[in-house]
Structure formats: structure tokens, C-alpha cells
Short mmCIF file of C-alpha atoms in Angstrom, two decimals:
data_model
loop_
_atom_site.label_atom_id
_atom_site.label_comp_id
_atom_site.label_asym_id
_atom_site.label_seq_id
_atom_site.Cartn_x
_atom_site.Cartn_y
_atom_site.Cartn_z
CA UNK A 250 15.60 -13.83 9.92
CA UNK A 251 18.11 -16.60 10.28
CA UNK A 252 20.84 -16.72 7.66
CA UNK A 253 22.74 -19.64 6.24
CA UNK A 254 25.78 -18.93 4.12
CA UNK A 255 27.70 -21.10 1.72
CA UNK A 256 31.21 -20.69 0.39
CA UNK A 257 32.18 -20.62 -2.36
CA UNK A 258 29.12 -19.56 -4.35
CA UNK A 259 30.57 -21.13 -7.47
CA UNK A 260 33.62 -23.22 -8.23
CA UNK A 261 35.18 -24.65 -11.36
CA UNK A 262 37.65 -27.47 -11.00
CA UNK A 263 39.46 -30.05 -13.07
CA UNK A 264 38.37 -33.66 -13.12
CA UNK A 265 40.07 -35.68 -10.39
CA UNK A 266 40.49 -32.85 -7.91
CA UNK A 267 38.65 -32.42 -4.60
CA UNK A 268 36.41 -29.51 -3.73
CA UNK A 269 35.28 -28.39 -0.28
CA UNK A 270 32.05 -26.47 0.26
CA UNK A 271 31.31 -24.75 3.56
CA UNK A 272 27.91 -24.18 5.10
CA UNK A 273 27.56 -21.83 8.05
CA UNK A 274 24.63 -20.78 10.20
CA UNK A 275 25.38 -17.13 10.89
CA UNK A 276 23.12 -16.19 13.77
CA UNK A 277 21.87 -19.44 15.22
CA UNK A 278 23.09 -22.85 16.32
CA UNK A 279 22.30 -25.83 14.16
CA UNK A 280 22.64 -29.35 15.52
CA UNK A 281 21.43 -30.69 12.21
CA UNK A 282 22.43 -29.62 8.73
CA UNK A 283 21.32 -31.10 5.43
CA UNK A 284 23.08 -31.32 2.09
CA UNK A 285 21.09 -31.33 -1.14
CA UNK A 286 21.96 -31.58 -4.81
CA UNK A 287 19.90 -30.02 -7.55
CA UNK A 288 20.26 -30.66 -11.28
CA UNK A 289 18.90 -28.14 -13.80
CA UNK A 290 15.11 -27.88 -13.73
CA UNK A 291 14.91 -30.68 -11.18
CA UNK A 292 13.90 -30.70 -7.54
CA UNK A 293 16.28 -30.77 -4.63
CA UNK A 294 17.49 -34.23 -3.70
CA UNK A 295 18.67 -34.90 -0.17
CA UNK A 296 22.18 -36.31 -0.10
CA UNK A 297 22.87 -36.57 3.60
CA UNK A 298 21.89 -35.41 7.05
CA UNK A 299 24.68 -34.12 9.22
CA UNK A 300 24.50 -33.99 13.00
CA UNK A 301 27.07 -32.05 15.01
CA UNK A 302 29.72 -34.30 16.45
CA UNK A 303 28.56 -37.50 14.80
CA UNK A 304 28.78 -39.26 11.44
CA UNK A 305 26.51 -38.10 8.68
CA UNK A 306 23.59 -40.22 7.51
CA UNK A 307 23.63 -40.66 3.75
CA UNK A 308 20.65 -41.25 1.49
CA UNK A 309 20.49 -44.40 -0.57
CA UNK A 310 22.66 -44.17 -3.65
CA UNK A 311 24.93 -41.42 -2.31
CA UNK A 312 28.55 -42.54 -1.97
CA UNK A 313 29.79 -41.56 1.48
CA UNK A 314 33.43 -42.00 0.46
CA UNK A 315 32.96 -39.59 -2.41
CA UNK A 316 30.93 -36.95 -0.59
CA UNK A 317 32.67 -36.42 2.73
CA UNK A 318 30.67 -34.49 5.31
CA UNK A 319 32.07 -32.97 8.47
CA UNK A 320 29.94 -31.18 11.06
CA UNK A 321 32.54 -30.14 13.59
CA UNK A 322 30.62 -27.33 15.28
CA UNK A 323 27.09 -26.07 15.79
CA UNK A 324 27.57 -23.45 13.08
CA UNK A 325 29.66 -25.17 10.42
CA UNK A 326 29.29 -28.17 8.16
CA UNK A 327 31.50 -28.97 5.18
CA UNK A 328 30.92 -31.12 2.11
CA UNK A 329 34.00 -32.34 0.25
CA UNK A 330 33.52 -33.77 -3.21
CA UNK A 331 36.50 -36.06 -3.67
CA UNK A 332 37.98 -36.94 -7.04
CA UNK A 333 35.31 -34.89 -8.77
CA UNK A 334 34.10 -35.88 -12.22
CA UNK A 335 31.98 -33.98 -14.76
CA UNK A 336 28.85 -35.87 -13.66
CA UNK A 337 29.30 -34.31 -10.19
CA UNK A 338 28.63 -30.90 -11.72
CA UNK A 339 25.52 -29.65 -9.98
CA UNK A 340 24.05 -27.06 -7.64
CA UNK A 341 24.75 -28.02 -4.02
CA UNK A 342 22.53 -26.52 -1.33
CA UNK A 343 22.79 -26.87 2.42
CA UNK A 344 20.15 -26.17 5.00
CA UNK A 345 20.26 -25.88 8.76
CA UNK A 346 17.73 -26.54 11.46
CA UNK A 347 17.64 -23.88 14.17
CA UNK A 348 18.27 -25.51 17.54
CA UNK A 349 16.30 -22.89 19.41
CA UNK A 350 13.33 -22.61 17.06
CA UNK A 351 10.33 -24.72 16.19
CA UNK A 352 11.23 -28.13 14.86
CA UNK A 353 9.77 -27.18 11.51
CA UNK A 354 12.23 -24.34 11.05
CA UNK A 355 14.83 -25.07 8.41
CA UNK A 356 16.80 -22.42 6.55
CA UNK A 357 18.48 -22.92 3.20
CA UNK A 358 21.79 -21.54 2.04
CA UNK A 359 22.21 -19.73 -1.28
CA UNK A 360 23.80 -22.75 -2.95
CA UNK A 361 27.15 -23.54 -4.56
CA UNK A 362 27.44 -24.10 -8.29
CA UNK A 363 30.07 -26.77 -8.98
CA UNK A 364 31.39 -27.25 -12.50
CA UNK A 365 33.85 -30.05 -13.11
CA UNK A 366 35.76 -29.82 -16.38
CA UNK B 214 5.87 -44.15 -2.13
CA UNK B 215 6.13 -40.59 -0.83
CA UNK B 216 5.67 -38.21 -3.75
CA UNK B 217 4.90 -34.57 -4.35
CA UNK B 218 3.60 -33.50 -7.75
CA UNK B 219 3.21 -29.93 -8.91
CA UNK B 220 1.35 -28.35 -11.78
CA UNK B 221 1.73 -26.64 -14.05
CA UNK B 222 5.39 -27.30 -14.78
CA UNK B 223 5.77 -23.74 -16.03
CA UNK B 224 3.57 -20.69 -16.30
CA UNK B 225 3.77 -17.29 -17.95
CA UNK B 226 1.56 -14.44 -16.77
CA UNK B 227 1.41 -10.68 -17.26
CA UNK B 228 2.44 -8.33 -14.50
CA UNK B 229 -0.46 -7.48 -12.23
CA UNK B 230 -2.37 -10.69 -12.88
CA UNK B 231 -3.14 -13.39 -10.34
CA UNK B 232 -2.18 -17.05 -10.61
CA UNK B 233 -2.62 -20.30 -8.72
CA UNK B 234 -0.12 -23.12 -8.49
CA UNK B 235 -1.13 -26.64 -7.55
CA UNK B 236 0.45 -29.35 -5.43
CA UNK B 237 -0.74 -32.92 -4.89
CA UNK B 238 0.99 -35.25 -2.53
CA UNK B 239 1.00 -38.86 -1.38
CA UNK B 240 3.00 -38.66 1.83
CA UNK B 241 2.46 -40.56 5.01
CA UNK B 242 2.62 -39.87 7.84
CA UNK B 243 2.10 -36.20 7.05
CA UNK B 244 3.73 -33.60 9.26
CA UNK B 245 3.48 -30.28 7.43
CA UNK B 246 3.44 -28.70 3.98
CA UNK B 247 5.64 -25.83 2.89
CA UNK B 248 5.87 -23.55 -0.11
CA UNK B 249 9.25 -22.15 -1.06
CA UNK B 250 10.32 -19.59 -3.63
CA UNK B 251 13.61 -20.28 -5.39
CA UNK B 252 15.21 -17.65 -7.57
CA UNK B 253 17.51 -18.91 -10.30
CA UNK B 254 20.89 -19.85 -8.84
CA UNK B 255 19.76 -19.27 -5.27
CA UNK B 256 18.59 -21.39 -2.36
CA UNK B 257 14.88 -21.78 -1.53
CA UNK B 258 13.21 -19.21 0.70
CA UNK B 259 10.24 -20.20 2.84
CA UNK B 260 6.87 -18.61 2.03
CA UNK B 261 4.43 -20.59 4.18
CA UNK B 262 4.32 -23.63 6.44
CA UNK B 263 1.02 -25.37 7.24
CA UNK B 264 0.28 -28.22 9.59
CA UNK B 265 -2.54 -30.73 9.30
CA UNK B 266 -5.02 -28.52 11.12
CA UNK B 267 -4.39 -25.39 9.05
CA UNK B 268 -6.19 -24.91 5.75
CA UNK B 269 -4.95 -21.49 4.75
CA UNK B 270 -2.01 -19.25 5.43
CA UNK B 271 -0.98 -15.94 3.94
CA UNK B 272 2.31 -14.15 3.53
CA UNK B 273 1.76 -10.81 1.84
CA UNK B 274 0.56 -11.44 -1.71
CA UNK B 275 1.04 -15.19 -1.29
CA UNK B 276 -1.81 -17.33 0.06
CA UNK B 277 -1.46 -21.07 0.50
CA UNK B 278 -4.31 -23.50 1.04
CA UNK B 279 -4.25 -27.06 2.27
CA UNK B 280 -6.88 -29.78 1.99
CA UNK B 281 -5.53 -32.64 4.06
CA UNK B 282 -8.43 -34.90 3.07
CA UNK B 283 -7.72 -34.73 -0.65
CA UNK B 284 -3.99 -34.18 -0.09
CA UNK B 285 -3.92 -31.06 -2.20
CA UNK B 286 -2.45 -27.64 -1.72
CA UNK B 287 -2.41 -24.48 -3.75
CA UNK B 288 -0.38 -21.28 -3.76
CA UNK B 289 -2.19 -18.18 -4.97
CA UNK B 290 -0.20 -15.15 -5.99
CA UNK B 291 -2.08 -11.87 -6.13
CA UNK B 292 -1.17 -8.86 -8.27
CA UNK B 293 1.98 -10.44 -9.61
CA UNK B 294 5.20 -8.47 -9.89
CA UNK B 295 8.23 -9.00 -12.10
CA UNK B 296 10.17 -10.07 -9.02
CA UNK B 297 7.78 -13.00 -8.57
CA UNK B 298 9.51 -14.70 -11.49
CA UNK B 299 11.04 -17.79 -9.87
CA UNK B 300 10.46 -21.47 -9.20
CA UNK B 301 7.87 -22.27 -6.55
CA UNK B 302 8.46 -25.51 -4.76
CA UNK B 303 5.94 -27.48 -2.74
CA UNK B 304 7.60 -29.47 0.03
CA UNK B 305 5.87 -31.98 2.27
CA UNK B 306 7.41 -33.07 5.54
CA UNK B 307 7.01 -36.71 6.51
CA UNK B 308 7.31 -37.79 10.10
CA UNK B 309 9.89 -40.51 10.58
CA UNK B 310 10.45 -42.79 13.55
CA UNK B 311 12.28 -41.09 16.38
CA UNK B 312 10.37 -37.86 15.85
CA UNK B 313 12.46 -36.63 12.92
CA UNK B 314 11.03 -35.08 9.78
CA UNK B 315 12.18 -35.65 6.20
CA UNK B 316 11.36 -33.18 3.45
CA UNK B 317 9.92 -34.47 0.17
CA UNK B 318 10.35 -31.90 -2.61
CA UNK B 319 8.18 -31.32 -5.64
CA UNK B 320 9.81 -30.50 -8.96
CA UNK B 321 8.56 -26.94 -8.78
CA UNK B 322 6.55 -24.63 -11.01
CA UNK B 323 8.63 -22.14 -12.99
CA UNK B 324 6.74 -18.84 -13.05
CA UNK B 325 7.65 -16.06 -15.45
CA UNK B 326 5.99 -12.68 -15.00
CA UNK B 327 6.17 -10.51 -18.10
CA UNK B 328 5.65 -6.74 -18.25
#
């Protein structure tokens, strides 16, 4: 089946630094990628929808200047958490919609655990 | 308001037993309903996807049902195994203008299978 990878799988950083998370579709092209955040024992919350070659669409309450999203190619989207603070510590998950498959098809990455000290 | 509610919040069963997880939703307009399995510290993995016209779908020991009239779904796990220990998430897709879908996630049921 289709595979979505994320890198890094976990990262620990100091408060005030920026962290970049990569999301790649390994064997398919994805015009649309999604970024989610999940707090412990909570459901996934959509942060933004990223379309290749255009600006991301952010959900209400998500600061676009803090969570920078770049979707430069059909197989790569990046999420940069700028000036990270401890409250940004969370599990970040991306997903990708397969361009060539049924519109319902959406594959999730393994997630990135961010800890801000 | 589009919402997906799951019950129970957590469940403990013995290996080899069956269990059923519940999902109620208030989503409109409905596009499809999905069940995902999420292992701790991992991303969700799709188990089943059902559209409005489908009322049951199986994937190995997993069987999902959908009642679009009452807006309820269930996930039945047969002959549970230790590896079934995970969170099971009910996700309902809502059709937005322009033909796009948005996923509404339930909080999940945390299943623990004990030997």
C-alpha cells in the first residue's frame, strides 16, 4: 500500500528555536497534504490543508505565521514550527491524498513527537 | 455542529474475546465513514471506509457497520489478539463546497487486550 513518511520521528528542542518536520509520499503523488496535531488521549485536530504550489489553508485558531507550511512538490510538504514554546509540544501527523486513487483515499504518516523544553 | 462521539472511551478484554466499539455522529452533509487503528506513537491506519449506501464492510477480523438513518456505526473485532491493543478512531467525512471532503475525528476508543 501507499506509504507516507515523516522525518524526524521525534525531536526535542529548546524554547524559542524553530523545528522543521518533513512529510513525504513515497510511492505516489499527492496534490493535497494535511497537517494534524494530537495531544495525549485526544483526537487528531486538523491544522492546515496544503496544496502543491499554493498557499496552505489554515484552520481557525491556527497561527499561520507560527506554523509555516510549504508544499513545494507533489511528494513533499514541510511544517516549520517557529519560535517553539512548551505548549507546542505535541504529536504532529501528516496525511496525503493520492492523486491517482479514489478521492476518499488518504494515507497517514507515522507522526513526529515534538518536545519543547 | 459536526461531531463524532465514540464509546466506550476505553475497554479491556481478554485475548480471544470479541468486542464492539460504537460511534455516533452528527455530520452533514455526510460523505463517508472510516475506522482507523492507531498504535501508540504511530499514525492512524485505515481499517474500513463506508459510503452512505454501504451498511457493512469487513477487513479480516474487523467488521464495521453503518446505519445512516440513525447515524451510528460500530466496529466489531472478532477473536481479539494482543496486537489489537490500540486506539480505534471513527472518522466521518463531510462534503464541503467545491467537492472537497473534510475529516471529522472522534476521540477514539482505547482497547487493551490482555492475555
